[in-house]
């Protein structure tokens, strides 16, 4: 008869059975007989499985970094999260940029801001009346007998001084200022179209934009008010009076520079220009009727760093003496030379020599006298 718990088909072959099996089962029962499982123990021993979220949380706590730079914080802690980390990064970047700016500011020299608006030009134009009759002849002969015999021709007579840096301007900036000043002298004193009154643009493009309105008014409505004379800005002959008889203008003079403020460089020019002119109504071939006309220009030019970068200047002042002219003629719109054969005119208050080196003797009135030594045919003295 089968015993409950035996296999349905009996005991398998080779597995033993009988009394030995019974005794073995009895022994095992005796081994655990002393162990009693009450109802509370069984109820408490029920298995409880954690949810997936709980299992992930436990795993994350085992490996997650609690550094503020690692991208998060552990559950249940007060470590800053992503927003706080980004804020701290921003603060660090700002602090680094500020420190770099302070460091560079201490190491690099201070570059002052550009100067203010350009001031208006103030100009004085003094006609010089002849003390004797104006001689005529061929231009080469007239030049050879004048104090301009040894002057250079054209732009070659405008030479630059030795260059050195100033306290706030480099030697390159000084050279730039001097070269702009020379360009202005060439365009305003030697350009044939400017001299004839048919062009103004070569001069205009070299001026500070703040002075263009004053320049344009001077060209369209010239006046002897000290601010709007054409001849304060440039050399122009009245086309109805005289024209050039020789394009080879004789030139001599000096340039000097000085730093007048930490952001302003000033260049002073003092040059004498000698022109051979003839009557505007005469035949072009009648060169033997030419005469000399002398213009001395003392200009004061100012440059800030913007002007140097743009290759322009501010013309601050101009003092001009020119002759021979009649004192009754107004030179504001253009020079009106007294040509060959013209006699002495109204005598001015003092004799002025436009060929003399050094500071020109400024006339107290509106007219001066052309010194005898400046008249062609007089004994020629060495050129300054």
Tab-separated table of N, CA, C and O in Angstrom, residues 20 30 58 63 72 98 107 203 210 214-215 221 228 242 244 251 273 275 278 308 317 336 341 369 383:
chain	number	residue	atom	x	y	z
A	20	UNK	N	15.258	1.772	5.853
A	20	UNK	CA	16.319	2.808	5.904
A	20	UNK	C	15.759	4.174	5.594
A	20	UNK	O	16.100	5.169	6.227
A	30	UNK	N	12.956	14.530	13.768
A	30	UNK	CA	13.413	14.765	15.144
A	30	UNK	C	14.330	15.997	15.197
A	30	UNK	O	14.370	16.714	16.183
A	58	UNK	N	18.123	53.385	-4.105
A	58	UNK	CA	19.173	52.797	-3.292
A	58	UNK	C	20.467	52.684	-4.067
A	58	UNK	O	21.546	52.958	-3.566
A	63	UNK	N	26.358	55.318	-5.607
A	63	UNK	CA	27.379	55.732	-6.568
A	63	UNK	C	27.336	57.213	-6.900
A	63	UNK	O	28.223	57.716	-7.554
A	72	UNK	N	24.169	67.180	-9.794
A	72	UNK	CA	22.985	66.922	-8.992
A	72	UNK	C	23.361	66.673	-7.562
A	72	UNK	O	24.521	66.755	-7.163
A	98	UNK	N	36.742	90.367	-14.705
A	98	UNK	CA	37.067	91.602	-13.991
A	98	UNK	C	38.547	91.633	-13.614
A	98	UNK	O	39.228	92.650	-13.769
A	107	UNK	N	48.831	97.111	-16.790
A	107	UNK	CA	50.011	96.857	-17.608
A	107	UNK	C	50.076	97.755	-18.839
A	107	UNK	O	51.151	98.121	-19.286
A	203	UNK	N	41.791	120.213	-51.054
A	203	UNK	CA	42.013	120.796	-49.735
A	203	UNK	C	40.937	120.342	-48.764
A	203	UNK	O	41.215	119.992	-47.606
A	210	UNK	N	34.365	118.691	-38.665
A	210	UNK	CA	33.743	119.796	-37.934
A	210	UNK	C	34.028	121.156	-38.570
A	210	UNK	O	33.360	122.138	-38.245
A	214	UNK	N	32.339	125.585	-42.212
A	214	UNK	CA	33.025	126.865	-42.278
A	214	UNK	C	33.810	126.991	-43.580
A	214	UNK	O	33.816	128.059	-44.216
A	215	UNK	N	34.466	125.919	-43.998
A	215	UNK	CA	35.224	125.941	-45.250
A	215	UNK	C	34.298	126.197	-46.442
A	215	UNK	O	34.602	127.031	-47.305
A	221	UNK	N	30.885	132.189	-49.966
A	221	UNK	CA	30.617	133.571	-49.545
A	221	UNK	C	31.808	134.104	-48.759
A	221	UNK	O	31.753	134.274	-47.526
A	228	UNK	N	36.181	133.595	-42.625
A	228	UNK	CA	35.649	133.091	-43.887
A	228	UNK	C	36.393	133.645	-45.103
A	228	UNK	O	35.786	133.889	-46.151
A	242	UNK	N	44.970	137.577	-62.642
A	242	UNK	CA	46.261	136.978	-62.962
A	242	UNK	C	46.140	135.469	-63.061
A	242	UNK	O	45.253	134.850	-62.438
A	244	UNK	N	48.876	131.782	-63.682
A	244	UNK	CA	50.247	131.320	-63.525
A	244	UNK	C	51.018	131.441	-64.841
A	244	UNK	O	50.531	131.044	-65.896
A	251	UNK	N	59.749	127.360	-53.236
A	251	UNK	CA	59.249	127.168	-51.864
A	251	UNK	C	60.406	127.031	-50.889
A	251	UNK	O	61.424	126.381	-51.182
A	273	UNK	N	56.106	131.058	-50.432
A	273	UNK	CA	55.857	130.551	-51.786
A	273	UNK	C	55.995	131.721	-52.760
A	273	UNK	O	55.403	132.788	-52.553
A	275	UNK	N	55.501	132.813	-56.703
A	275	UNK	CA	54.826	132.428	-57.943
A	275	UNK	C	55.194	133.405	-59.056
A	275	UNK	O	55.328	134.612	-58.818
A	278	UNK	N	51.184	136.259	-64.622
A	278	UNK	CA	51.066	137.170	-65.762
A	278	UNK	C	49.615	137.628	-65.842
A	278	UNK	O	48.728	137.035	-65.191
A	308	UNK	N	44.659	111.522	-36.966
A	308	UNK	CA	45.813	110.786	-37.483
A	308	UNK	C	45.366	109.516	-38.197
A	308	UNK	O	45.901	109.169	-39.259
A	317	UNK	N	44.700	128.106	-37.072
A	317	UNK	CA	44.921	129.523	-37.370
A	317	UNK	C	45.788	129.648	-38.614
A	317	UNK	O	46.538	128.737	-38.970
A	336	UNK	N	44.913	139.438	-55.761
A	336	UNK	CA	44.901	140.236	-56.978
A	336	UNK	C	46.269	140.892	-57.133
A	336	UNK	O	46.482	142.025	-56.708
A	341	UNK	N	55.085	146.379	-64.256
A	341	UNK	CA	54.896	147.770	-64.662
A	341	UNK	C	54.074	148.576	-63.691
A	341	UNK	O	54.042	149.812	-63.778
A	369	UNK	N	53.858	146.947	-46.219
A	369	UNK	CA	54.684	147.387	-47.340
A	369	UNK	C	55.656	146.263	-47.666
A	369	UNK	O	56.315	145.728	-46.774
A	383	UNK	N	69.602	132.696	-49.334
A	383	UNK	CA	68.285	132.211	-48.911
A	383	UNK	C	68.374	131.642	-47.499
A	383	UNK	O	69.388	131.060	-47.133
